mmCIF file of C-alpha atoms in Angstrom:
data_model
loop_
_atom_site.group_PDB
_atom_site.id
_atom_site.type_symbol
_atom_site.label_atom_id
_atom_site.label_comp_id
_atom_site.label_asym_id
_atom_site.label_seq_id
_atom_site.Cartn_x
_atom_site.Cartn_y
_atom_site.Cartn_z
ATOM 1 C CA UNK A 1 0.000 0.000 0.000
ATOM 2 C CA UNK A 2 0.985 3.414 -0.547
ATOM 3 C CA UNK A 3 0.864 5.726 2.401
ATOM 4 C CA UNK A 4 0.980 9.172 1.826
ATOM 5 C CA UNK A 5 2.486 11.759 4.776
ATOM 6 C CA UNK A 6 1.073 15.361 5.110
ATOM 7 C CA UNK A 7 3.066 18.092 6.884
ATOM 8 C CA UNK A 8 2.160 20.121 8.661
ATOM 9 C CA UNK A 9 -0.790 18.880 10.643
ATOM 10 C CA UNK A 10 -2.089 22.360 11.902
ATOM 11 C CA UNK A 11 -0.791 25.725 10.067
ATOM 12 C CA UNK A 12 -1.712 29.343 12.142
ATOM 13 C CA UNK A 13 -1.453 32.221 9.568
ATOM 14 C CA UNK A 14 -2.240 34.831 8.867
ATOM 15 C CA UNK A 15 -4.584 36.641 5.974
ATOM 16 C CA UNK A 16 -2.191 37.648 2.912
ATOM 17 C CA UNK A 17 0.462 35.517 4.088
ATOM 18 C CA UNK A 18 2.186 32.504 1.595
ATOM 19 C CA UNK A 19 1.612 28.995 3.098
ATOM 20 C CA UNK A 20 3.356 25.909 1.517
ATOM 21 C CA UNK A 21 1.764 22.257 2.692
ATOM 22 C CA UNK A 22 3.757 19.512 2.442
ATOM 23 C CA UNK A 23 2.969 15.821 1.091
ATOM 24 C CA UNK A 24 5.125 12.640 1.036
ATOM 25 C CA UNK A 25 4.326 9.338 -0.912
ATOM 26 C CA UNK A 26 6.407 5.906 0.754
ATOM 27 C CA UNK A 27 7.279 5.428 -2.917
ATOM 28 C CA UNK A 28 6.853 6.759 -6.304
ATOM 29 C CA UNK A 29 3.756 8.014 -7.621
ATOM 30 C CA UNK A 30 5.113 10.333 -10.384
ATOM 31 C CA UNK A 31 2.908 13.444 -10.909
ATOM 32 C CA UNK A 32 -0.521 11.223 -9.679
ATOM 33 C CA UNK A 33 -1.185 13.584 -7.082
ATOM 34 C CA UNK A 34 -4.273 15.762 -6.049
ATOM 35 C CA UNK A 35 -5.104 18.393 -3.108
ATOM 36 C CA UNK A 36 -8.392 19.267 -2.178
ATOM 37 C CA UNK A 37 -10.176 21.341 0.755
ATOM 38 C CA UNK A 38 -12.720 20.880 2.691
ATOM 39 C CA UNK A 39 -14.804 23.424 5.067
ATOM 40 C CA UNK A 40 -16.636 21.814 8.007
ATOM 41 C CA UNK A 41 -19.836 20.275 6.614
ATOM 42 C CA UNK A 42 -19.143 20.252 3.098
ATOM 43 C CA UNK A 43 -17.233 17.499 0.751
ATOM 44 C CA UNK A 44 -14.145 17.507 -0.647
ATOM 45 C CA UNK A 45 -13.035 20.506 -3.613
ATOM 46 C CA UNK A 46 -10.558 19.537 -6.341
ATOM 47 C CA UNK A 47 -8.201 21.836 -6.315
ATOM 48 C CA UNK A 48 -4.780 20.335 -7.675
ATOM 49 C CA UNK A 49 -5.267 17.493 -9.923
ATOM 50 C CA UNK A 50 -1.747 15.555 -11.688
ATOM 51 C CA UNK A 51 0.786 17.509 -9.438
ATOM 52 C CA UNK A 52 0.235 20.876 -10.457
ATOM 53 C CA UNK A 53 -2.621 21.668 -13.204
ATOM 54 C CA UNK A 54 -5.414 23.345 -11.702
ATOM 55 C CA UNK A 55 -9.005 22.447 -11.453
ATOM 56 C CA UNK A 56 -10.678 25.114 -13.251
ATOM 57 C CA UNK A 57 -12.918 27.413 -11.294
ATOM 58 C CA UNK A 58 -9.777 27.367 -8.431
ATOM 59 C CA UNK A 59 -8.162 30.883 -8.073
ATOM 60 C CA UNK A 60 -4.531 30.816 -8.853
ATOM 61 C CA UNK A 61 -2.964 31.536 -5.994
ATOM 62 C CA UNK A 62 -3.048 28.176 -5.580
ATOM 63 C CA UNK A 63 -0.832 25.957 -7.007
ATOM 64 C CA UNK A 64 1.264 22.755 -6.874
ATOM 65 C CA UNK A 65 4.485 21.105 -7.701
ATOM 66 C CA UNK A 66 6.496 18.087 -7.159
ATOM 67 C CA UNK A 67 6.938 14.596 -8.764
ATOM 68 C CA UNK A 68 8.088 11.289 -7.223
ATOM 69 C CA UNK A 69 7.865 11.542 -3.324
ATOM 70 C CA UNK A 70 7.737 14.847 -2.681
ATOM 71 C CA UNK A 71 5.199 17.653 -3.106
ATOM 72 C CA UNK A 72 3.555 20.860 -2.219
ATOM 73 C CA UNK A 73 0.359 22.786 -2.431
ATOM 74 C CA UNK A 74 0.864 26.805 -2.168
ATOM 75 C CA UNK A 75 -1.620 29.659 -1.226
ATOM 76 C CA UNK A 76 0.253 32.244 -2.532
ATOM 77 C CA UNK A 77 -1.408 35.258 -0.465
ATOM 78 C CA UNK A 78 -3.674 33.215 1.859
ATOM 79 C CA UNK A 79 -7.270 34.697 1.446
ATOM 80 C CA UNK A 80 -10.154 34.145 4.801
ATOM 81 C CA UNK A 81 -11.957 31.951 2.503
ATOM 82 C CA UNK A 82 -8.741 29.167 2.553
ATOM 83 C CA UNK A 83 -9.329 28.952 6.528
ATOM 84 C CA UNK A 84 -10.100 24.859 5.898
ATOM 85 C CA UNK A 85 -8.284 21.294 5.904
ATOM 86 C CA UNK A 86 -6.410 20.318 2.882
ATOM 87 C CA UNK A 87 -5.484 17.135 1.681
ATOM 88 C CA UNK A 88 -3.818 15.059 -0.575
ATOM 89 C CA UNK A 89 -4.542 12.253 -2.309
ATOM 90 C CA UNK A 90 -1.969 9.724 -4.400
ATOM 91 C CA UNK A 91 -3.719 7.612 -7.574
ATOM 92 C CA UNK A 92 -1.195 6.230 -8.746
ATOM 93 C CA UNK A 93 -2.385 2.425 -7.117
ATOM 94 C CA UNK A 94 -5.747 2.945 -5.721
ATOM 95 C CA UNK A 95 -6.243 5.961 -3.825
ATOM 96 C CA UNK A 96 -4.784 7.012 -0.197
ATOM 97 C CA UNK A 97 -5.784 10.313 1.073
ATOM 98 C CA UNK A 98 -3.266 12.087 3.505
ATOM 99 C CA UNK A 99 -3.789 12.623 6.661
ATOM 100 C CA UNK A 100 -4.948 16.449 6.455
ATOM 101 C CA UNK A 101 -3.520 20.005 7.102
ATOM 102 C CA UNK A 102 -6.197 22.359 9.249
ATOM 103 C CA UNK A 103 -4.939 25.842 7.873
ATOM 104 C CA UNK A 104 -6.041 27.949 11.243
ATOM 105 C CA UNK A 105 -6.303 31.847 11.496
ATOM 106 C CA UNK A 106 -2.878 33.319 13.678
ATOM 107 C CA UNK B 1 -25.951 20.988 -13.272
ATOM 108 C CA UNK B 2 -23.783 18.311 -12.314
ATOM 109 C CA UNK B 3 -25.468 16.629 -9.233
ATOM 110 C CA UNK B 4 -24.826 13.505 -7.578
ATOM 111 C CA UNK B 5 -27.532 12.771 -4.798
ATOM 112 C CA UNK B 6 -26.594 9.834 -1.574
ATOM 113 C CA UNK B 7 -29.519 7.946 -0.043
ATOM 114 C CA UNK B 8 -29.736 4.780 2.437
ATOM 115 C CA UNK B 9 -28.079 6.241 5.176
ATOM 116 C CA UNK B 10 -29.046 5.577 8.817
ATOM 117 C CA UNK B 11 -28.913 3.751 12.212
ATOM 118 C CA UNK B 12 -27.611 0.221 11.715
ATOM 119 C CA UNK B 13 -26.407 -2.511 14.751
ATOM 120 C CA UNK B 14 -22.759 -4.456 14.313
ATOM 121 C CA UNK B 15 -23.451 -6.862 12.316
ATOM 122 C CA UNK B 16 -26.114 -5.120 9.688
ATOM 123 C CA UNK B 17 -26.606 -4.133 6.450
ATOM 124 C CA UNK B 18 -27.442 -1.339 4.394
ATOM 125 C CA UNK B 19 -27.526 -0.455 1.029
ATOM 126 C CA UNK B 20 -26.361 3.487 -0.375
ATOM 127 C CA UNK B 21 -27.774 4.809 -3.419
ATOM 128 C CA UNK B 22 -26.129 7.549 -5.586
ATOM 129 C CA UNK B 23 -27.953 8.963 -8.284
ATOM 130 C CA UNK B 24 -26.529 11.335 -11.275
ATOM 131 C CA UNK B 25 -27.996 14.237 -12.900
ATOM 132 C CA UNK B 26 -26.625 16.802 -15.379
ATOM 133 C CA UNK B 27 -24.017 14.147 -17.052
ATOM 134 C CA UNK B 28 -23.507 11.555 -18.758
ATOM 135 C CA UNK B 29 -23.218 8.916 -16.132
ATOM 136 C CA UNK B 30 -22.185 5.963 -18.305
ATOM 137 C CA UNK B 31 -18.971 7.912 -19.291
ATOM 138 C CA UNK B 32 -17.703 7.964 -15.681
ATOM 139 C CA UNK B 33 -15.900 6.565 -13.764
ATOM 140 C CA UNK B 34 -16.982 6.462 -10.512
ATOM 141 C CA UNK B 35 -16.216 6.099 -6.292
ATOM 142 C CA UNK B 36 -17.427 5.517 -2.834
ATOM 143 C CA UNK B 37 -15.934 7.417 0.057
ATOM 144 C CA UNK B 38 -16.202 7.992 3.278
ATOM 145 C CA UNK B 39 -15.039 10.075 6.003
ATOM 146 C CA UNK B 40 -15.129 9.517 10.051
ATOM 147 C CA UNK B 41 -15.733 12.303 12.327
ATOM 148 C CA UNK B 42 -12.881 14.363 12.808
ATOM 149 C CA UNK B 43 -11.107 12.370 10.449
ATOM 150 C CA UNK B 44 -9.387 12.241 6.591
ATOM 151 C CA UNK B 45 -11.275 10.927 4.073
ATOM 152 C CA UNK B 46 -10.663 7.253 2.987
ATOM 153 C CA UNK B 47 -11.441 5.712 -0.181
ATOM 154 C CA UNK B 48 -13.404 2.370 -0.763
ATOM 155 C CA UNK B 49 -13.955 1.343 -3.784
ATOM 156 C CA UNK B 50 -13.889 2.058 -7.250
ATOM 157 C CA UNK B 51 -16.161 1.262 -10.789
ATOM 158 C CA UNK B 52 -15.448 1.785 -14.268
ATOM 159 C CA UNK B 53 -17.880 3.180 -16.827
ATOM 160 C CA UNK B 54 -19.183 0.097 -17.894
ATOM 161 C CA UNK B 55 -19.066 -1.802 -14.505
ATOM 162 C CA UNK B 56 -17.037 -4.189 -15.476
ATOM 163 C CA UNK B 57 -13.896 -3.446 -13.183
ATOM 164 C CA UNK B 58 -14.253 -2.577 -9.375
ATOM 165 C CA UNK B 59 -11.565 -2.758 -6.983
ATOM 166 C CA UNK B 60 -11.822 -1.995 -3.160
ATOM 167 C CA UNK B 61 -10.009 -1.131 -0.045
ATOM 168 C CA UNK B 62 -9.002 -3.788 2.414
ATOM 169 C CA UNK B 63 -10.568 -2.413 4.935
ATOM 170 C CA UNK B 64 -14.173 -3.105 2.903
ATOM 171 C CA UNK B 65 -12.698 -5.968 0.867
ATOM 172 C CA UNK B 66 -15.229 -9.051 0.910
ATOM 173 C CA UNK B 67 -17.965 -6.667 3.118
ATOM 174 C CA UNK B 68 -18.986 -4.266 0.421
ATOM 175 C CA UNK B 69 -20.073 -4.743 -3.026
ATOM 176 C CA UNK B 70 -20.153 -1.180 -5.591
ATOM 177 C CA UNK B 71 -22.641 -1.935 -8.359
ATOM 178 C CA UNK B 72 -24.026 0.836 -11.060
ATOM 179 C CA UNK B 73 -27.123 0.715 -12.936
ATOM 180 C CA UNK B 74 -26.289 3.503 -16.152
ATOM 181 C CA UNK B 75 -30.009 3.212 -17.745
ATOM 182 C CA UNK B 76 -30.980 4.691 -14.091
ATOM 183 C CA UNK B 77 -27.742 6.589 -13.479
ATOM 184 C CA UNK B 78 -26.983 5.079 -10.169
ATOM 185 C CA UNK B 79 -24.569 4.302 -8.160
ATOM 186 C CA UNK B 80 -24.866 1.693 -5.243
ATOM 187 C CA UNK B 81 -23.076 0.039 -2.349
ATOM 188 C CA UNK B 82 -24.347 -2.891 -0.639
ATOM 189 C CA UNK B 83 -22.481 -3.028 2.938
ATOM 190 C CA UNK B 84 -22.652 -6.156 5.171
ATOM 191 C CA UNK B 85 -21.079 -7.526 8.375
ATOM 192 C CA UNK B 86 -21.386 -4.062 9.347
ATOM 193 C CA UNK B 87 -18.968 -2.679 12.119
ATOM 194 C CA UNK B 88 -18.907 -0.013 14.521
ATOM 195 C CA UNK B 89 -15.448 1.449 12.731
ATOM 196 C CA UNK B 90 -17.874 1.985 9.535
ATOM 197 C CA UNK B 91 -19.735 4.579 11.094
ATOM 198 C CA UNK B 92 -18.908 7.974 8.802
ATOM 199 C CA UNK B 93 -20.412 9.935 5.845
ATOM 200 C CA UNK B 94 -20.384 7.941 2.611
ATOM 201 C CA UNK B 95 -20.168 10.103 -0.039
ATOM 202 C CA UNK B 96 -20.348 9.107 -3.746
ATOM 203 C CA UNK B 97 -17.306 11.195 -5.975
ATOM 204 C CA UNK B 98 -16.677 11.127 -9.735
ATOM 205 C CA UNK B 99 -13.688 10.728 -11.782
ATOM 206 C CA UNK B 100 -12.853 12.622 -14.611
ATOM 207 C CA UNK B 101 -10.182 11.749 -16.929
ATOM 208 C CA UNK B 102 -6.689 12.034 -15.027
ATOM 209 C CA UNK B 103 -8.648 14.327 -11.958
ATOM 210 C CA UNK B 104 -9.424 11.831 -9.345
ATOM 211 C CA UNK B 105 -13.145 12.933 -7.243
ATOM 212 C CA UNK B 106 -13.224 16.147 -9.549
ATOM 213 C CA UNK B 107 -17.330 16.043 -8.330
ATOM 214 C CA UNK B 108 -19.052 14.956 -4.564
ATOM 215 C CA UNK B 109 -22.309 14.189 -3.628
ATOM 216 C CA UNK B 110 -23.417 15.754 -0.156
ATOM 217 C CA UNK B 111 -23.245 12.493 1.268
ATOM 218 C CA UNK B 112 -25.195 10.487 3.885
ATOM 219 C CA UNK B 113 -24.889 9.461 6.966
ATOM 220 C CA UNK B 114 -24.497 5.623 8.541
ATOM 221 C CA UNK B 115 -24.164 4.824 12.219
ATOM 222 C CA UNK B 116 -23.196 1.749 13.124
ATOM 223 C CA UNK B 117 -23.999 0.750 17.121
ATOM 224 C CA UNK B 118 -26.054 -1.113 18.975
#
């Protein structure tokens, strides 16, 4: 199975500021990566899908990189509607979901 | 208007079954791909099984592997999943997600709710 690490697990900041979220496959997944959010109550919203394109609809100061192991999701100028959990999700076998970053207000 | 609606939720004791419904509006449901997931309280989201357009391949976590059965009915587009041998660790929202090309749960249902106690 492929677990997937998130980092970190709570985030304070503050409104305007850049926040980068951290994700870690045990192996290689190449770019078969997503991130989502999710607000109390609601499902899941695509926001990364492949790495880094972005699902349309998302503003861009999100975005995402990485390939292999490693990757990120950045908020470029964090806005008060990104105050939610993020996650991210590997599909490269299956589907394992991190375990979730709670982005809080400083 | 994409919409994908859950139903079938409730109360269940260890050891039950229930059946969740998903049904599709505003697509073309026989072109998807398409999930069951479900999240705990306070918890990530975990995925549990997966069906391809046709229905012909479905694969499943181990943690529902041999307990749940996904199923799809495109002339109604619908989405089910029987669940038996139910356990108290099963108690979360089930939602039903879609997949879209290369973008993994690019669309959620609202999900429903299933509590599993006695």
């Amino acid at each position: 199975d492929i677990q997937m690490t998130q980092s970190p697990s709570t985030l304070s900041a503050s409104v305007g500021d850049r926040v980068t979220i951290t994700c870690r496959a045990s192996q290689n997944i190449n770019a078969w990566l997503a991130w989502y959010q999710q607000k109390p109550g609601k499902a899941p919203k695509l926001l990364i899908y492949k790495a880094s394109s972005l699902e349309s609809g998302v503003p861009s100061r999100f975005s995402g990189s990485g390939s292999g192991t490693e990757f990120t999701l950045t908020i470029s100028s964090l806005q008060p509607d990104d105050f939610a959990t993020y996650y991210c999700l590997q599909f490269k076998r299956y589907r394992t979901f991190g375990q979730g970053t709670k982005v809080e207000i400083k | 208007e994409v919409q994908l609606v859950e139903s079938g939720g409730g109360k269940v004791q260890p050891g039950g079954s229930l059946r969740l419904s998903c049904v599709a509006s505003g697509l073309h449901f026989d072109n998807y791909e398409m999930n069951w997931v479900r999240q705990a309280p306070g918890k990530a989201p975990e995925w549990l099984s997966y069906i391809s357009s046709s229905g012909y391949t479905t694969h499943y976590a181990d943690s529902v592997k041999g307990r749940f059965t996904i199923s799809r009915d495109n002339a109604e587009s619908s989405l089910f999943l029987q669940m038996n041998s139910l356990r108290v660790e099963d108690t979360a929202v089930y939602y039903c997600a879609r997949d879209r090309d290369t973008a993994p749960f690019d669309f959620w249902g609202q999900g429903t709710l299933v509590t599993v106690s006695s």
